[in-house]
Coordinates of C-alpha atoms in Angstrom, one line a residue:
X201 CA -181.1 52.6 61.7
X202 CA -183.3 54.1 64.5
X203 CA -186.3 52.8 66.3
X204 CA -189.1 53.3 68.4
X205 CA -191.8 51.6 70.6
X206 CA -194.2 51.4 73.3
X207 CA -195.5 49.0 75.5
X208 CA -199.2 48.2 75.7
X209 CA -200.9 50.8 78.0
X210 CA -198.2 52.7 78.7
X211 CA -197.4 55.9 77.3
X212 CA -193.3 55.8 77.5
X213 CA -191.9 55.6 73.7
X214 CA -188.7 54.0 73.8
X215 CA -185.8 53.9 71.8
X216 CA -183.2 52.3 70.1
X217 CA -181.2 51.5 67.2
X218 CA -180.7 48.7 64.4
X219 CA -177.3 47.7 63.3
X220 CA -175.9 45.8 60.6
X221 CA -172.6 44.9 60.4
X222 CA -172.4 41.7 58.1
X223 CA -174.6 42.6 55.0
X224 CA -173.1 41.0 51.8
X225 CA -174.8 38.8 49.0
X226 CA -172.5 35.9 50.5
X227 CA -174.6 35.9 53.7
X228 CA -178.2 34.3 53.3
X229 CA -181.0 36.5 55.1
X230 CA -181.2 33.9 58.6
X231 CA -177.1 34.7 58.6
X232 CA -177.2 38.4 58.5
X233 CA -177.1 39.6 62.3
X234 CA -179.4 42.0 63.5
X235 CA -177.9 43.9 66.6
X236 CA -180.5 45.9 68.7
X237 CA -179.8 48.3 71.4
X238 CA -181.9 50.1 73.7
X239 CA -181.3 54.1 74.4
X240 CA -183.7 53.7 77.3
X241 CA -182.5 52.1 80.0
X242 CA -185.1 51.0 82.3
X243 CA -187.0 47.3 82.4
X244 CA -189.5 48.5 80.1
X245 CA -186.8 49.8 77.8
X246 CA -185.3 46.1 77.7
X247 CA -188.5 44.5 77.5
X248 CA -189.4 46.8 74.3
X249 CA -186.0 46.2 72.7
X250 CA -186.5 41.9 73.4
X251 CA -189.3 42.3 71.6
X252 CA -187.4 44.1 68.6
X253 CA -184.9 41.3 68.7
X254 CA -187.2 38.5 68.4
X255 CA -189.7 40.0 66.7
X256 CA -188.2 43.1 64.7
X257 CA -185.5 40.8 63.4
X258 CA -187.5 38.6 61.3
X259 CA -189.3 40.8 59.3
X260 CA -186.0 42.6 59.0
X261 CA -184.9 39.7 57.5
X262 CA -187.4 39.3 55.0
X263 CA -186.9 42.7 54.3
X264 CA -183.2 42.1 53.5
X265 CA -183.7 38.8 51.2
X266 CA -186.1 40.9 48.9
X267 CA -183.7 43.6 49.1
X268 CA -180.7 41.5 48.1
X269 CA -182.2 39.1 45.5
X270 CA -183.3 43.0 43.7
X271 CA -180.1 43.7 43.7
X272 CA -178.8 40.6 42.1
X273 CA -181.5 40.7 39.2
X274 CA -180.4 44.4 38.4
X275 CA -176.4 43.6 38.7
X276 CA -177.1 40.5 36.7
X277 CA -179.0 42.6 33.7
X278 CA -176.4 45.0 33.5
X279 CA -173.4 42.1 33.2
X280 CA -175.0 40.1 31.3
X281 CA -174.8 40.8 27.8
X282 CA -175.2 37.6 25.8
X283 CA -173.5 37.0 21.6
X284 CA -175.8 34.1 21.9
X285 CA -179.3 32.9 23.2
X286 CA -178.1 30.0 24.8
X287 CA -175.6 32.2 27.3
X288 CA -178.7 34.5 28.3
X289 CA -180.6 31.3 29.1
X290 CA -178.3 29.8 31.1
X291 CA -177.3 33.0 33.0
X292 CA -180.5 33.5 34.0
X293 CA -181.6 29.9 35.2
X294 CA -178.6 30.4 37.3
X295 CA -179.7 33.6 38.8
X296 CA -183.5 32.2 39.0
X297 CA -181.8 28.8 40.6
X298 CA -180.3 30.6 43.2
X299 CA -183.0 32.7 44.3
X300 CA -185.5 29.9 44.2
X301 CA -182.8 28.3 46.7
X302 CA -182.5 31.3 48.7
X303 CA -186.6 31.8 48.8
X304 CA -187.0 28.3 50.1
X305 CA -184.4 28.6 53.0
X306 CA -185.5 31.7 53.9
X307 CA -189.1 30.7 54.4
X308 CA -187.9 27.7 56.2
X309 CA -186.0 30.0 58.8
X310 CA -189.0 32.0 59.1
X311 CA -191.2 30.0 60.1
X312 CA -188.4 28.5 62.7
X313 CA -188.4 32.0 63.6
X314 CA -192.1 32.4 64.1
X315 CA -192.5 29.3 66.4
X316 CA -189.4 30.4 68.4
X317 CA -190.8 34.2 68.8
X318 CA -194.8 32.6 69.6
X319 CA -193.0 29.9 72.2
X320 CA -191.1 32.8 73.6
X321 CA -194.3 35.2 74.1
X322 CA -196.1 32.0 75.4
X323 CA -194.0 31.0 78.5
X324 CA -192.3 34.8 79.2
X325 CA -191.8 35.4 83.1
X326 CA -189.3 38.1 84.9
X327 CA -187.4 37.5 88.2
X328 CA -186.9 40.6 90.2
X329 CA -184.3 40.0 93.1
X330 CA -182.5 42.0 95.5
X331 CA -179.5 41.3 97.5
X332 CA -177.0 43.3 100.1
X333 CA -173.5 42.3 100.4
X334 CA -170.7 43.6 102.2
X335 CA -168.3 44.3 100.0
X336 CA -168.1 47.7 97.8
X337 CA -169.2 48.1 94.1
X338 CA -165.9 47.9 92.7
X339 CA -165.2 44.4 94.0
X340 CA -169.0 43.1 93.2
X341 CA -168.0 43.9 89.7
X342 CA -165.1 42.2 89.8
X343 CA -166.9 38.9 91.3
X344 CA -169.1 38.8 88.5
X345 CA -166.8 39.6 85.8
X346 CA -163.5 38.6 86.0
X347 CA -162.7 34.9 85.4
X348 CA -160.9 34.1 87.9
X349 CA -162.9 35.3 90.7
X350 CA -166.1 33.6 88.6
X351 CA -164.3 30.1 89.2
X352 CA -163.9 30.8 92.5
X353 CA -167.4 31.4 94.0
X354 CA -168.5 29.0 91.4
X355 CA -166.3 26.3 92.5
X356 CA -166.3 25.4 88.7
X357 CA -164.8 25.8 85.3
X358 CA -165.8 29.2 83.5
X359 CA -164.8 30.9 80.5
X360 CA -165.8 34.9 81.1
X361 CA -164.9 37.4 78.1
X362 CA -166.0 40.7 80.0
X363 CA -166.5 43.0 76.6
X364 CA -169.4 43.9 74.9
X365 CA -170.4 40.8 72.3
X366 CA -168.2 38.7 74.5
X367 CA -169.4 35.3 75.7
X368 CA -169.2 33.4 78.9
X369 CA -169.9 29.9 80.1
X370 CA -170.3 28.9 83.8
X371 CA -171.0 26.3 86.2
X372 CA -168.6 23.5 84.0
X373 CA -171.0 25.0 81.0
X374 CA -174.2 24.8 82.3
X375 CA -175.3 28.4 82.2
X376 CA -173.6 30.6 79.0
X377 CA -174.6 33.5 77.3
X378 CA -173.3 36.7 75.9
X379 CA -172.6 40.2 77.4
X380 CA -174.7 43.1 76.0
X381 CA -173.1 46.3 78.1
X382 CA -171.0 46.5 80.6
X383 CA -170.7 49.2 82.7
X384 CA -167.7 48.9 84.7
X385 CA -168.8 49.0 89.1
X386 CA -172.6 49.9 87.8
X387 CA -174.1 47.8 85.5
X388 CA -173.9 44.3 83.9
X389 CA -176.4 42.8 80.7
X390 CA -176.6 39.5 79.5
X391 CA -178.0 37.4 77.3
X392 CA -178.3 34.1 79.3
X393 CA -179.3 30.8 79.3
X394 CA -179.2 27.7 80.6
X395 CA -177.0 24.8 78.4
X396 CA -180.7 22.8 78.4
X397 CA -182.8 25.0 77.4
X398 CA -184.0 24.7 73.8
X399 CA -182.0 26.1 71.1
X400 CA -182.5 29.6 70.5
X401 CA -184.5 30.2 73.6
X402 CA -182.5 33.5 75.4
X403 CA -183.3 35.2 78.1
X404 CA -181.6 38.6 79.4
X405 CA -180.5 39.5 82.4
X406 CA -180.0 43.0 83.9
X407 CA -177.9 43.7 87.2
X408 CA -177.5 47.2 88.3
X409 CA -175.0 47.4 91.5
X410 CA -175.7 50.4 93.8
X411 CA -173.4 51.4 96.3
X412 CA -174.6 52.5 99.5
X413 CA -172.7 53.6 102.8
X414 CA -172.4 50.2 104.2
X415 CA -173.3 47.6 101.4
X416 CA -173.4 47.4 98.2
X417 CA -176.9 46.1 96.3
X418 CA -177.2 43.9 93.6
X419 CA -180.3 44.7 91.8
X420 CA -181.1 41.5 89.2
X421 CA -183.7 41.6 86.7
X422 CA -184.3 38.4 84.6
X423 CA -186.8 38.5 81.4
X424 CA -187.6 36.2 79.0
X425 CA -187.6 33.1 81.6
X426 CA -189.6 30.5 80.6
X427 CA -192.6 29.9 82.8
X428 CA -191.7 26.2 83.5
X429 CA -188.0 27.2 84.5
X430 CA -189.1 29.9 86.8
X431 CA -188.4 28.4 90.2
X432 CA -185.3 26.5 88.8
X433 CA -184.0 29.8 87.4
X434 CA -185.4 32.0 90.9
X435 CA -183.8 29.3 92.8
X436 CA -179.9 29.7 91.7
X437 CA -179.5 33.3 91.8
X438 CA -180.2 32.6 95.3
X439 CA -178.1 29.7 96.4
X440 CA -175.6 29.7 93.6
X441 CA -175.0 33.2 92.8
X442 CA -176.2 35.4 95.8
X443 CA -174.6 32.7 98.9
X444 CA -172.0 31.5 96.7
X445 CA -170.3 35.3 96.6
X446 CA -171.3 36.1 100.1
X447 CA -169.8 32.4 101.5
X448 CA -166.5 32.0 98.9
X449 CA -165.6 36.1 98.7
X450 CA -166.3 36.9 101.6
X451 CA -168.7 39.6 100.9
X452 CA -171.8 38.5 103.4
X453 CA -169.3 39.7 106.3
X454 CA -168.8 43.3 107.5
X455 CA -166.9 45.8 105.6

């Protein structure tokens, strides 16, 4: 499904889509996944589509569950044709069981969701950085993508799965998070967090890498940061990211 949306005093309508791909009466609503991409590519389009994902996907949610326990209550009257009151009663104390069950998990979950989504809105800071290195775009890429170059400017175990929906973990685990695009010598997004931060809390991060005729720029927009992790957050893209590459790959030295 498509979307569209705007940020507050601004007139630039962005948009995206909605997919879907685990839908099934097996899956409770909080289960189903709720992808949302961007068709927009700017930092306002990302911001607009975060707020879809954490916002958008509840009600989406709550959509589904309605959606689902209508279907079950229309499959169930046309299967179940009882020789005998007793059969009809119990069929349908089964089917009312199950959604009662259902109804109280979802609304549970949502109101998980809610405080997550108000916490999120609450403490939501970006990080804008940019950083030259010596190196071209291709191999910047490469640094930041490929495992075993990750684990050796990080000095550290890391797990990298560089494909759309893949995860990674760096740092011996301390940062993780999940790739969103990738873009292959241009662009990089991530979901990302640190292993401490409280569950559910993601931020994303954008990195666009420009190539120029000398250096190559690293362009690194973080969102979603919460407000008493800012300097913590500010702090290691500088020392363990930015000097790591430039010291360990060589890349703050000339071409």
């Amino acid at each position: 499904m498509k979307w569209d949306g705007y940020m507050k005093q601004s007139e630039n309508r962005v948009k995206g889509t909605i997919h879907i791909p685990n839908l099934s009466e097996e899956h409770l609503p909080e289960d189903v996944d709720v992808d949302v991409a961007t068709e927009t590519e700017t930092d306002e389009g990302y911001i607009v589509k975060e707020f879809v994902r954490l916002q958008g996907a509840k009600d989406i949610r709550k959509q589904l569950a309605a959606y689902v326990t209508g279907l079950k209550h229309e499959y169930s009257k046309g299967l179940i044709l009882p020789t005998k009151d007793g059969e009809m009663v119990a069929a349908e104390i089964l089917l009312q069981k199950e959604t009662k069950t259902a109804a109280n998990k979802t609304s549970f979950n949502v109101k998980k969701e809610e405080s997550t989504t108000k916490k999120l809105a609450d403490t939501k800071t970006r990080i804008t950085l940019s950083e030259e290195f010596k190196c071209t775009a291709d191999d910047l890429y490469a640094a930041l993508v490929q495992p075993e170059q990750v684990r050796a400017w990080t000095q550290s175990p890391a797990i990298v799965d560089a494909q759309k929906g893949g995860n990674f973990s760096m740092f011996s685990g301390n940062v993780e998070g999940k790739f969103l695009e990738l873009r292959p010598g241009s662009q990089i997004i991530q979901n990302w967090r640190f292993k401490d931060w409280p569950e559910g809390l993601m931020s994303t991060v954008q990195m666009d890498i420009r190539q120029k005729e000398d250096v190559t720029v690293l362009e690194v927009v973080h969102t979603c940061v919460p407000e008493d992790q800012y300097e913590k957050t500010r702090e290691g893209w500088q020392k363990y990211y930015f000097q790591s590459i430039k010291a360990r790959m060589g890349y703050g030295s000339l071409l």
